[in-house]
Each structure stands twice: as C-alpha cells, then as structure tokens.
Short mmCIF file of C-alpha atoms in Angstrom, two decimals:
data_model
loop_
_atom_site.label_atom_id
_atom_site.label_comp_id
_atom_site.label_asym_id
_atom_site.label_seq_id
_atom_site.Cartn_x
_atom_site.Cartn_y
_atom_site.Cartn_z
CA ASN A 110 -5.44 -14.63 -11.34
CA ALA A 111 -6.87 -11.18 -11.98
CA GLY A 112 -6.83 -9.83 -8.41
CA VAL A 113 -7.35 -6.06 -8.54
CA THR A 114 -7.86 -4.53 -11.98
CA GLN A 115 -7.80 -0.80 -12.66
CA THR A 116 -9.06 0.92 -15.78
CA PRO A 117 -7.88 2.93 -17.56
CA LYS A 118 -4.11 2.55 -17.13
CA PHE A 119 -3.33 6.01 -18.57
CA ARG A 120 -5.37 9.10 -19.17
CA VAL A 121 -4.77 12.73 -20.05
CA LEU A 122 -7.44 15.27 -19.16
CA LYS A 123 -7.89 18.97 -19.57
CA THR A 124 -8.59 21.15 -16.56
CA GLY A 125 -12.27 21.10 -15.74
CA GLN A 126 -13.06 17.78 -17.39
CA SER A 127 -14.57 14.94 -15.45
CA MET A 128 -13.78 11.26 -15.42
CA THR A 129 -14.27 8.06 -13.48
CA LEU A 130 -11.62 5.53 -12.56
CA LEU A 131 -12.81 1.97 -12.16
CA CYS A 132 -11.45 -0.60 -9.75
CA ALA A 133 -12.62 -4.19 -9.86
CA GLN A 134 -11.59 -7.07 -7.60
CA ASP A 135 -12.47 -10.73 -7.94
CA MET A 136 -11.43 -11.89 -4.46
CA ASN A 137 -14.76 -11.18 -2.73
CA HIS A 138 -13.05 -8.67 -0.46
CA GLU A 139 -15.17 -6.49 1.78
CA TYR A 140 -12.82 -3.51 2.03
CA MET A 141 -11.64 -1.38 -0.87
CA TYR A 142 -9.43 1.72 -1.02
CA TRP A 143 -8.31 4.48 -3.35
CA TYR A 144 -4.85 6.01 -2.92
CA ARG A 145 -2.86 8.59 -4.83
CA GLN A 146 0.90 8.71 -5.14
CA ASP A 147 2.82 11.81 -6.12
CA PRO A 148 6.47 11.70 -7.25
CA GLY A 149 8.88 10.75 -4.48
CA MET A 150 6.14 10.25 -1.94
CA GLY A 151 4.31 7.40 -0.32
CA LEU A 152 0.69 6.60 -1.03
CA ARG A 153 -2.03 8.75 0.52
CA LEU A 154 -5.53 7.47 1.15
CA ILE A 155 -8.32 9.31 -0.68
CA HIS A 156 -11.45 7.34 0.19
CA TYR A 157 -12.24 3.85 1.30
CA SER A 158 -15.20 1.52 1.67
CA VAL A 159 -15.87 -1.18 4.25
CA GLY A 160 -18.75 -2.69 2.32
CA GLU A 161 -21.24 -2.35 -0.49
CA GLY A 162 -23.08 0.95 -0.29
CA THR A 163 -20.73 2.51 2.29
CA THR A 164 -17.82 4.90 1.78
CA ALA A 165 -15.66 7.03 4.03
CA LYS A 166 -13.12 9.82 3.65
CA GLY A 167 -9.42 9.21 3.90
CA GLU A 168 -6.52 11.61 4.27
CA VAL A 169 -6.96 13.61 1.04
CA PRO A 170 -10.63 13.37 -0.07
CA ASP A 171 -11.20 16.88 -1.46
CA GLY A 172 -12.00 17.00 -5.16
CA TYR A 173 -12.94 13.33 -5.36
CA ASN A 174 -16.10 11.29 -5.01
CA VAL A 175 -16.52 7.55 -4.77
CA SER A 176 -19.24 4.95 -5.06
CA ARG A 177 -19.48 1.28 -4.13
CA LEU A 178 -22.71 0.03 -5.68
CA LYS A 179 -21.41 -3.50 -6.10
CA LYS A 180 -19.12 -5.37 -3.75
CA GLN A 181 -16.55 -6.04 -6.45
CA ASN A 182 -16.33 -2.50 -7.83
CA PHE A 183 -15.12 0.78 -6.38
CA LEU A 184 -15.34 3.90 -8.53
CA LEU A 185 -13.33 7.09 -8.08
CA GLY A 186 -14.70 10.22 -9.71
CA LEU A 187 -13.16 13.57 -10.50
CA GLU A 188 -15.97 16.05 -11.18
CA SER A 189 -13.77 18.95 -12.30
CA ALA A 190 -10.17 17.91 -12.79
CA ALA A 191 -7.38 20.23 -11.64
CA PRO A 192 -3.64 20.08 -12.40
CA SER A 193 -3.01 19.34 -8.69
CA GLN A 194 -4.77 16.01 -9.24
CA THR A 195 -2.07 14.84 -11.64
CA SER A 196 -0.88 11.68 -9.94
CA VAL A 197 -0.78 7.90 -10.02
CA TYR A 198 -3.91 6.39 -8.52
CA PHE A 199 -3.90 2.99 -6.88
CA CYS A 200 -6.81 0.87 -5.83
CA ALA A 201 -6.53 -1.83 -3.18
CA SER A 202 -8.76 -4.37 -1.50
CA THR A 203 -8.60 -6.54 1.56
CA LYS A 204 -10.60 -9.18 3.31
CA ARG A 205 -12.30 -8.20 6.53
CA GLY A 206 -10.43 -10.07 9.20
CA THR A 207 -11.56 -11.12 12.64
CA SER A 208 -10.54 -9.06 15.64
CA LEU A 209 -6.78 -8.93 16.12
CA SER A 210 -6.18 -10.53 12.75
CA ASN A 211 -4.72 -8.57 9.90
CA GLN A 212 -5.28 -9.11 6.25
CA PRO A 213 -2.87 -7.79 3.63
CA GLN A 214 -4.05 -5.28 1.08
CA HIS A 215 -3.90 -6.28 -2.58
CA PHE A 216 -3.11 -3.47 -5.00
CA GLY A 217 -3.77 -2.84 -8.65
CA ASP A 218 -1.09 -1.62 -11.05
CA GLY A 219 -2.28 1.97 -10.98
CA THR A 220 -3.80 4.59 -13.25
CA ARG A 221 -1.48 7.34 -14.42
CA LEU A 222 -3.51 10.52 -14.74
CA SER A 223 -2.21 13.78 -16.18
CA ILE A 224 -4.28 16.95 -16.08
CA LEU A 225 -3.21 19.78 -18.33
CA ASP B 296 -1.55 6.49 14.22
CA ALA B 297 1.89 5.46 15.44
CA LYS B 298 4.68 6.53 13.11
CA THR B 299 7.62 4.63 11.67
CA THR B 300 11.09 5.85 10.75
CA GLN B 301 13.13 4.28 7.96
CA PRO B 302 16.35 5.24 6.18
CA ASN B 303 15.73 6.93 2.85
CA SER B 304 17.94 4.54 0.91
CA MET B 305 20.17 1.49 1.23
CA GLU B 306 22.43 -0.37 -1.13
CA SER B 307 23.26 -4.03 -1.40
CA ASN B 308 25.15 -6.38 -3.63
CA GLU B 309 23.38 -9.21 -5.37
CA GLU B 310 23.33 -12.53 -3.52
CA GLU B 311 24.08 -10.85 -0.19
CA PRO B 312 21.64 -10.53 2.74
CA VAL B 313 19.91 -7.21 3.29
CA HIS B 314 18.68 -5.89 6.62
CA LEU B 315 16.15 -3.07 6.33
CA PRO B 316 15.55 -1.33 9.68
CA CYS B 317 12.40 0.34 10.96
CA ASN B 318 11.90 2.28 14.18
CA HIS B 319 8.45 2.55 15.74
CA SER B 320 8.97 3.75 19.28
CA THR B 321 5.31 4.74 19.82
CA ILE B 322 3.87 1.38 18.77
CA SER B 323 0.82 0.27 20.73
CA GLY B 324 0.11 -3.20 22.02
CA THR B 325 -2.39 -3.96 19.27
CA ASP B 326 -0.35 -2.63 16.34
CA TYR B 327 0.85 -5.14 13.80
CA ILE B 328 4.05 -4.41 11.87
CA HIS B 329 3.49 -4.70 8.14
CA TRP B 330 6.00 -4.51 5.31
CA TYR B 331 5.11 -3.77 1.73
CA ARG B 332 7.35 -3.14 -1.22
CA GLN B 333 6.79 -1.24 -4.44
CA LEU B 334 8.67 -2.18 -7.57
CA PRO B 335 9.09 0.49 -10.26
CA SER B 336 5.83 1.36 -12.02
CA GLN B 337 3.81 -1.13 -9.97
CA GLY B 338 1.45 -1.04 -7.04
CA PRO B 339 2.67 -1.96 -3.57
CA GLU B 340 3.02 -5.64 -2.80
CA TYR B 341 2.55 -7.23 0.60
CA VAL B 342 5.76 -8.77 1.97
CA ILE B 343 5.24 -9.87 5.56
CA HIS B 344 3.72 -8.87 8.86
CA GLY B 345 4.07 -9.73 12.52
CA LEU B 346 2.98 -8.80 16.02
CA THR B 347 5.57 -9.98 18.55
CA SER B 348 7.39 -13.04 17.29
CA ASN B 349 9.79 -13.24 14.39
CA VAL B 350 8.13 -14.34 11.17
CA ASN B 351 9.37 -16.09 8.05
CA ASN B 352 7.79 -16.56 4.65
CA ARG B 353 8.99 -17.31 1.15
CA MET B 354 9.84 -13.67 0.48
CA ALA B 355 11.55 -12.52 3.65
CA SER B 356 11.97 -12.70 7.41
CA LEU B 357 10.79 -10.19 9.97
CA ALA B 358 12.76 -9.76 13.16
CA ILE B 359 10.94 -7.84 15.89
CA ALA B 360 12.76 -6.39 18.88
CA GLU B 361 11.71 -7.66 22.28
CA ASP B 362 10.32 -4.22 23.25
CA ARG B 363 8.67 -3.96 19.80
CA LYS B 364 10.07 -0.48 19.27
CA SER B 365 11.98 -1.55 16.19
CA SER B 366 11.96 -4.26 13.57
CA THR B 367 14.11 -5.45 10.69
CA LEU B 368 13.07 -6.88 7.36
CA ILE B 369 15.59 -9.43 6.18
CA LEU B 370 16.04 -10.43 2.56
CA HIS B 371 18.29 -13.44 2.74
CA ARG B 372 19.79 -13.21 -0.74
CA ALA B 373 19.09 -9.99 -2.58
CA THR B 374 18.50 -10.16 -6.32
CA LEU B 375 18.14 -7.39 -8.87
CA ARG B 376 14.39 -7.99 -8.75
CA ASP B 377 14.36 -6.96 -5.09
CA ALA B 378 15.25 -3.37 -5.99
CA ALA B 379 12.20 -1.49 -4.76
CA VAL B 380 10.87 0.92 -2.16
CA TYR B 381 10.17 -0.92 1.09
CA TYR B 382 7.51 0.46 3.43
CA CYS B 383 7.25 -0.36 7.14
CA ILE B 384 3.70 0.32 8.33
CA LEU B 385 1.92 -0.08 11.65
CA ARG B 386 -1.61 -1.35 11.45
CA ASP B 387 -4.12 -1.46 14.29
CA GLY B 388 -4.97 -5.08 14.94
CA LEU B 389 -8.36 -4.17 16.35
CA GLY B 390 -9.50 -3.62 12.79
CA GLY B 391 -11.30 -0.38 13.41
CA GLY B 392 -11.36 2.40 10.86
CA GLY B 393 -11.31 0.13 7.85
CA ASN B 394 -7.87 -1.37 8.42
CA LYS B 395 -6.26 1.55 6.67
CA LEU B 396 -2.56 1.69 5.79
CA THR B 397 -0.57 4.89 6.29
CA PHE B 398 2.44 4.96 3.98
CA GLY B 399 5.59 6.93 4.70
CA THR B 400 8.30 7.49 2.11
CA GLY B 401 9.94 4.10 2.75
CA THR B 402 13.47 2.89 2.01
CA GLN B 403 14.70 2.77 -1.56
CA LEU B 404 16.75 -0.42 -1.89
CA LYS B 405 19.33 -0.49 -4.66
CA VAL B 406 20.84 -3.84 -5.60
CA GLU B 407 24.04 -3.97 -7.60
CA LEU B 408 25.80 -6.78 -9.41
#
C-alpha cells in the first residue's frame, strides 16, 4: 500500500537554487496539502488543493508555488531557496467527505530540505 | 479556528493506560475533535476523531466531555511504540476551506519500561 509518496526524501540546496518537491497519492483523493515543520513546532500549512487544476494559499505560502495538473500529484516549488526554508516538508491527502463528515488526512514520510 | 490546549509532555510506564487531555473551550457545534500522532522522523498519523459521543477504535479511545469543551485520548496499554507527539485538532465538519488541519505543538508522550 503506497498511500502518499514524497520525493526526494533528502535534499541539500544552496541559497538561490530552485527545486520541486513531488507528492503522489494513489488513493484517488480530491484534496492535497503541503505542510512544513520546523524543529519543536507543529506543522504549518503552505498551500493546498481541493481538486485538479485548483490551488489555494495556506498559513505560510510566501516563497513557494504549487501546481496540481493531475489529481494524483501535487508539486511544491521553491523558485529561489532561502536558508529560512530549511525544514521538513510533509504532503498529505484526504478524500472529500459529504457535509458534516470528516475524512482523515494521510501523510507522507516527509522531505528533509537543508538550504545553505 | 477554535484553539486547543494540551500539556507539553507526559510520561507513562509501559503496559499502563495513558490519558492525554485536550481543552477546547471555544469549540463550535460543527467542530469535530481529531487526534493525530507523529512518531519520530515520520509524518503524522491519524488516530481517532469524534463529534459528541465517545469513540473507540483499534488504536485508542476518545472520551468527550458532555459540554464538549474538553476531551481525552486514552491509550489502554501504552507500549514503547506509542512514544510520539500527540496532536488534538478541531476540524470544521462543514467541510469548507478544504478541510484544513491546524496543528499546535501537541503533547510529547514518553513511555518507559
């Protein structure tokens, strides 16, 4: 059972470089999310998507872009990496529930990104 | 979004029950109470959720106060593998806004032999 798969698992970048983090889910979920987690803190939402071709800003969107061209994939891009973006990035997905129902989010194992 | 308050850390001995408290005094009528846990170096994992009634599943039980202003996650027999950060999160049951989760800092559970 693959669930939510994130690639790469680790990456080191230099300031100013760009990169894309890939999230893939095989559960046919409508909603997908990107979070970041800094040491000793809870997860903070960067961007999310409620369906193919749609994205929305979360709590900390600055410095990131996202795209959802296919339902199963959600890409997170850093155009010009900064040391402040050193963090662990988690992707999650969930099924769109009916009104008053709640579906759990399923998380990947994270991408550990260091920016020097 | 309504906020939750949890202790920063708790300790338990293996094989003993653990009661993890959560206060959510500003909870609204449509907010579900969700619990996730995060094991070291892993992504969060769904544990349980409920609205008004107590809930049980294979991982844990959720006891919800009658006024819904607090809840308790119960691990019936803690094991070393239960050592994790436990997050109590309120989630709007109306589903608007993409069903987002807002994580606090959670409770770090330490389990000792």
